[in-house]
mmCIF file of C-alpha atoms in Angstrom:
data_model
loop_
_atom_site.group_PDB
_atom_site.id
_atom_site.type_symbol
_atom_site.label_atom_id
_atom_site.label_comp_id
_atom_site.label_asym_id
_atom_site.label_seq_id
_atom_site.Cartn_x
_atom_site.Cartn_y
_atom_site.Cartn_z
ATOM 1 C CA UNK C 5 142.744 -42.736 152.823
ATOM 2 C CA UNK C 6 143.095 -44.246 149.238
ATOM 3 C CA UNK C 7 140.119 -43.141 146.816
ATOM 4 C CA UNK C 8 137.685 -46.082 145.652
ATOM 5 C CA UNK C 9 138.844 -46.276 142.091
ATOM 6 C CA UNK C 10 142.094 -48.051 143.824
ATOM 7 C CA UNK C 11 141.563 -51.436 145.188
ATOM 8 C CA UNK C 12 144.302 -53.423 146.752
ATOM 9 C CA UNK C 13 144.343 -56.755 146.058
ATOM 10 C CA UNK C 14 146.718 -59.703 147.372
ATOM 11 C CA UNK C 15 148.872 -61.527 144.891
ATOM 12 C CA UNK C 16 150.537 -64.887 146.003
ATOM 13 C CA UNK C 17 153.515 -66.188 143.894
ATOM 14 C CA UNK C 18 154.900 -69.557 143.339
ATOM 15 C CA UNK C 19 158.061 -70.226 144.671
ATOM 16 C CA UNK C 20 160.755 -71.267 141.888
ATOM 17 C CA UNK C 21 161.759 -73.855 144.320
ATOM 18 C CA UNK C 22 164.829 -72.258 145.758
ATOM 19 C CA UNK C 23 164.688 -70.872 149.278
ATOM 20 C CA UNK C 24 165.184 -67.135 149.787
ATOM 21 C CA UNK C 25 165.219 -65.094 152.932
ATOM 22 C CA UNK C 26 162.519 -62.682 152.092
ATOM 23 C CA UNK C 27 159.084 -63.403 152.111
ATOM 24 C CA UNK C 28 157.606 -63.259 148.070
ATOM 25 C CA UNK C 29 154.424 -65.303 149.236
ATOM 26 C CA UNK C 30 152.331 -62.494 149.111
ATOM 27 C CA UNK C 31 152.764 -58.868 147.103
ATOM 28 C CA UNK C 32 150.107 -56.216 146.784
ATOM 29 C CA UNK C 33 148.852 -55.290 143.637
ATOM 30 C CA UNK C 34 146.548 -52.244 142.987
ATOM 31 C CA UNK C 35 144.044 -52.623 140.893
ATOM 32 C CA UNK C 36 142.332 -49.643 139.127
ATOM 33 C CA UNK C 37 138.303 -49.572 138.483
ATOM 34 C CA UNK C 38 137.516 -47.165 135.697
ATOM 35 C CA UNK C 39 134.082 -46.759 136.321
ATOM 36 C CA UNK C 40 134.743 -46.077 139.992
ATOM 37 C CA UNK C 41 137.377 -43.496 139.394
ATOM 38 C CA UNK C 42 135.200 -41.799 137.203
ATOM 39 C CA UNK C 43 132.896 -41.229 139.515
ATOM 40 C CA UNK C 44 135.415 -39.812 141.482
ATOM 41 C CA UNK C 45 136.872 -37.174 140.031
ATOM 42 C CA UNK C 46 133.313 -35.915 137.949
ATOM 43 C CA UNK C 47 131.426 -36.129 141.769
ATOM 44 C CA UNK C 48 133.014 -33.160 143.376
ATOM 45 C CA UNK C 49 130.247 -31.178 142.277
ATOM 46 C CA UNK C 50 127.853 -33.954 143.322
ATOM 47 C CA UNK C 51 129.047 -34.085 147.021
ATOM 48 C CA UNK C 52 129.903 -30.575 147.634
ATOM 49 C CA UNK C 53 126.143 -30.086 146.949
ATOM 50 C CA UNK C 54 125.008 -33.131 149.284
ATOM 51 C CA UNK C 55 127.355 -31.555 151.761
ATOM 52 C CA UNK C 56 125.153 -28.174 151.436
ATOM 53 C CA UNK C 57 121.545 -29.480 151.389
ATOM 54 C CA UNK C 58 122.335 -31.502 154.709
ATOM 55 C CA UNK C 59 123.791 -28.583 156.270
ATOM 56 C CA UNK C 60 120.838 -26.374 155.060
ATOM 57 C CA UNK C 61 118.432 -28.985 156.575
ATOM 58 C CA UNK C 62 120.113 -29.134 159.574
ATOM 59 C CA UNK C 63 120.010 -25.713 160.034
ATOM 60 C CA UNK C 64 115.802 -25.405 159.062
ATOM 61 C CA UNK C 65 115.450 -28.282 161.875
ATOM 62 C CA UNK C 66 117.464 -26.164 164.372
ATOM 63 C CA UNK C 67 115.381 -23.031 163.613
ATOM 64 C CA UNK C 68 112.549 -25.040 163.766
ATOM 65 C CA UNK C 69 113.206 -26.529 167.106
ATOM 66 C CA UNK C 70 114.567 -22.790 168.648
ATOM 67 C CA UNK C 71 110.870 -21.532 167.516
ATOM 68 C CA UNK C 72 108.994 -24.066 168.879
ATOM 69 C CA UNK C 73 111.046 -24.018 172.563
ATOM 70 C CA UNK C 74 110.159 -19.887 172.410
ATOM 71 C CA UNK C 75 106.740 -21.053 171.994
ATOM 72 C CA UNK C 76 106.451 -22.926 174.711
ATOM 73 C CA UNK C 77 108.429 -20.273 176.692
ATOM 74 C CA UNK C 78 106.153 -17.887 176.121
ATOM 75 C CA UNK C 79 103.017 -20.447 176.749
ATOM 76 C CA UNK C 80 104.291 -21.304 179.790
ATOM 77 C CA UNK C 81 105.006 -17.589 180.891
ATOM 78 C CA UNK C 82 101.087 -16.487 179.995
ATOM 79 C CA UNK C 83 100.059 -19.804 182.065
ATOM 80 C CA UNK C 84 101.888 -18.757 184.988
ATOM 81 C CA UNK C 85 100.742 -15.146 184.617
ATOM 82 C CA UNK C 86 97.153 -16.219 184.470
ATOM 83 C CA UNK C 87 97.178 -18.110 187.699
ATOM 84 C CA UNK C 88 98.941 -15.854 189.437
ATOM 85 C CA UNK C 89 95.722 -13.449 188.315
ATOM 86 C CA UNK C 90 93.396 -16.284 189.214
ATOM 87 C CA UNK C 91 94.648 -16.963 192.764
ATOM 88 C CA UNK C 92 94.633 -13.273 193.194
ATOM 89 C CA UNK C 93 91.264 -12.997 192.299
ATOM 90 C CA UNK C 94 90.039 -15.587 194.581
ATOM 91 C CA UNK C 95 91.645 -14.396 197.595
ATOM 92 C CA UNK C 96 89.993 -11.162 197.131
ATOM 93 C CA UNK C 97 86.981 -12.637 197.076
ATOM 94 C CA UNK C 98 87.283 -14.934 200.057
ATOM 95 C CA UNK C 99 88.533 -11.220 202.058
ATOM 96 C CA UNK C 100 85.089 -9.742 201.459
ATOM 97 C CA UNK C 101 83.025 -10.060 205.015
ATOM 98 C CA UNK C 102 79.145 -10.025 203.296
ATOM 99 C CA UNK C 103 79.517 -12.151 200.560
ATOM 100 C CA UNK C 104 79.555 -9.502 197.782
ATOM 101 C CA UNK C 105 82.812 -9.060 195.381
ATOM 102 C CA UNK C 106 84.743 -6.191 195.976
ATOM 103 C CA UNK C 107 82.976 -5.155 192.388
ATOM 104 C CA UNK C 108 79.801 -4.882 193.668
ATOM 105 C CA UNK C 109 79.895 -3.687 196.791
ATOM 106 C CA UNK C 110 81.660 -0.390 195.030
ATOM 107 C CA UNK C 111 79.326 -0.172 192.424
ATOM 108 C CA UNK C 112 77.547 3.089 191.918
ATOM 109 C CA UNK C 113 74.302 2.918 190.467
ATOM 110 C CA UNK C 114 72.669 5.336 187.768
ATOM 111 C CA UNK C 115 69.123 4.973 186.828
ATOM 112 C CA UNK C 116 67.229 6.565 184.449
ATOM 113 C CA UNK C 117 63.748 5.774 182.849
ATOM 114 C CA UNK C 118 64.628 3.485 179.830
ATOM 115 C CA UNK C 119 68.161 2.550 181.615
ATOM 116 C CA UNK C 120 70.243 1.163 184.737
ATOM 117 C CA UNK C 121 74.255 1.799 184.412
ATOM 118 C CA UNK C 122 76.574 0.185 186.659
ATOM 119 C CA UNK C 123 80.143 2.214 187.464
ATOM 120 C CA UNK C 124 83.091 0.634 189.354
ATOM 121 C CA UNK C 125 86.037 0.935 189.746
ATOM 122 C CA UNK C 126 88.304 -2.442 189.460
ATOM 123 C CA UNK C 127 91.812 -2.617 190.276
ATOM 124 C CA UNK C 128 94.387 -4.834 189.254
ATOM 125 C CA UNK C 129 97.365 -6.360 190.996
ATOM 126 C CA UNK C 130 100.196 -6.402 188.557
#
């Protein structure tokens, strides 16, 4: 690959009237643009740091994108987790025969003048 600063350009001669074998209709010439090759050589330093920010904003993005799919991961999981508890939950209450939750109708009652406490004892499925 040939740097900017170096443009080719073509070139077509006049023949001198005598025929010769080779083609001289067209020749390449190469042109140099000062202004162009300057910015060549002095943007090293100017690309090398383009090169660095895209790769460092690539890399936020991919973070970025690896946090939010955890996120929803972990959404998803609790989600699941809760209706697996729900469903759980409502077949134990459909099981009772008399229409009281199994909280209730293992309830112990305390009573005292000023105060009522209710005691059960719930467990869980896990």
């Amino acid at each position: 690959r040939m740097p900017r600063f170096l443009k080719e350009a073509v070139v077509s001669t006049q023949s001198t009237g005598k025929k010769r074998k080779k083609n001289r209709e067209t020749k390449v010439e190469i042109k140099f643009d000062e202004n162009e090759r300057i910015e060549y050589l002095t943007g090293f330093r100017k690309r090398k740091n383009q090169r660095k920010e895209k790769a460092k904003q690539d890399n936020e993005r991919l973070v970025k994108e690896a946090r939010a799919r955890l996120k929803k991961k972990a959404k998803e999981e609790k989600k699941k987790k809760l209706g697996k508890i729900m469903e759980d939950f409502e077949n134990i209450n459909k099981q009772n025969k008399d229409g009281l939750s199994e909280f209730e109708s293992n309830a112990q009652v305390f009573e005292d003048e000023e105060t009522t406490v209710t005691v059960a004892a719930i467990e869980l499925a896990t």
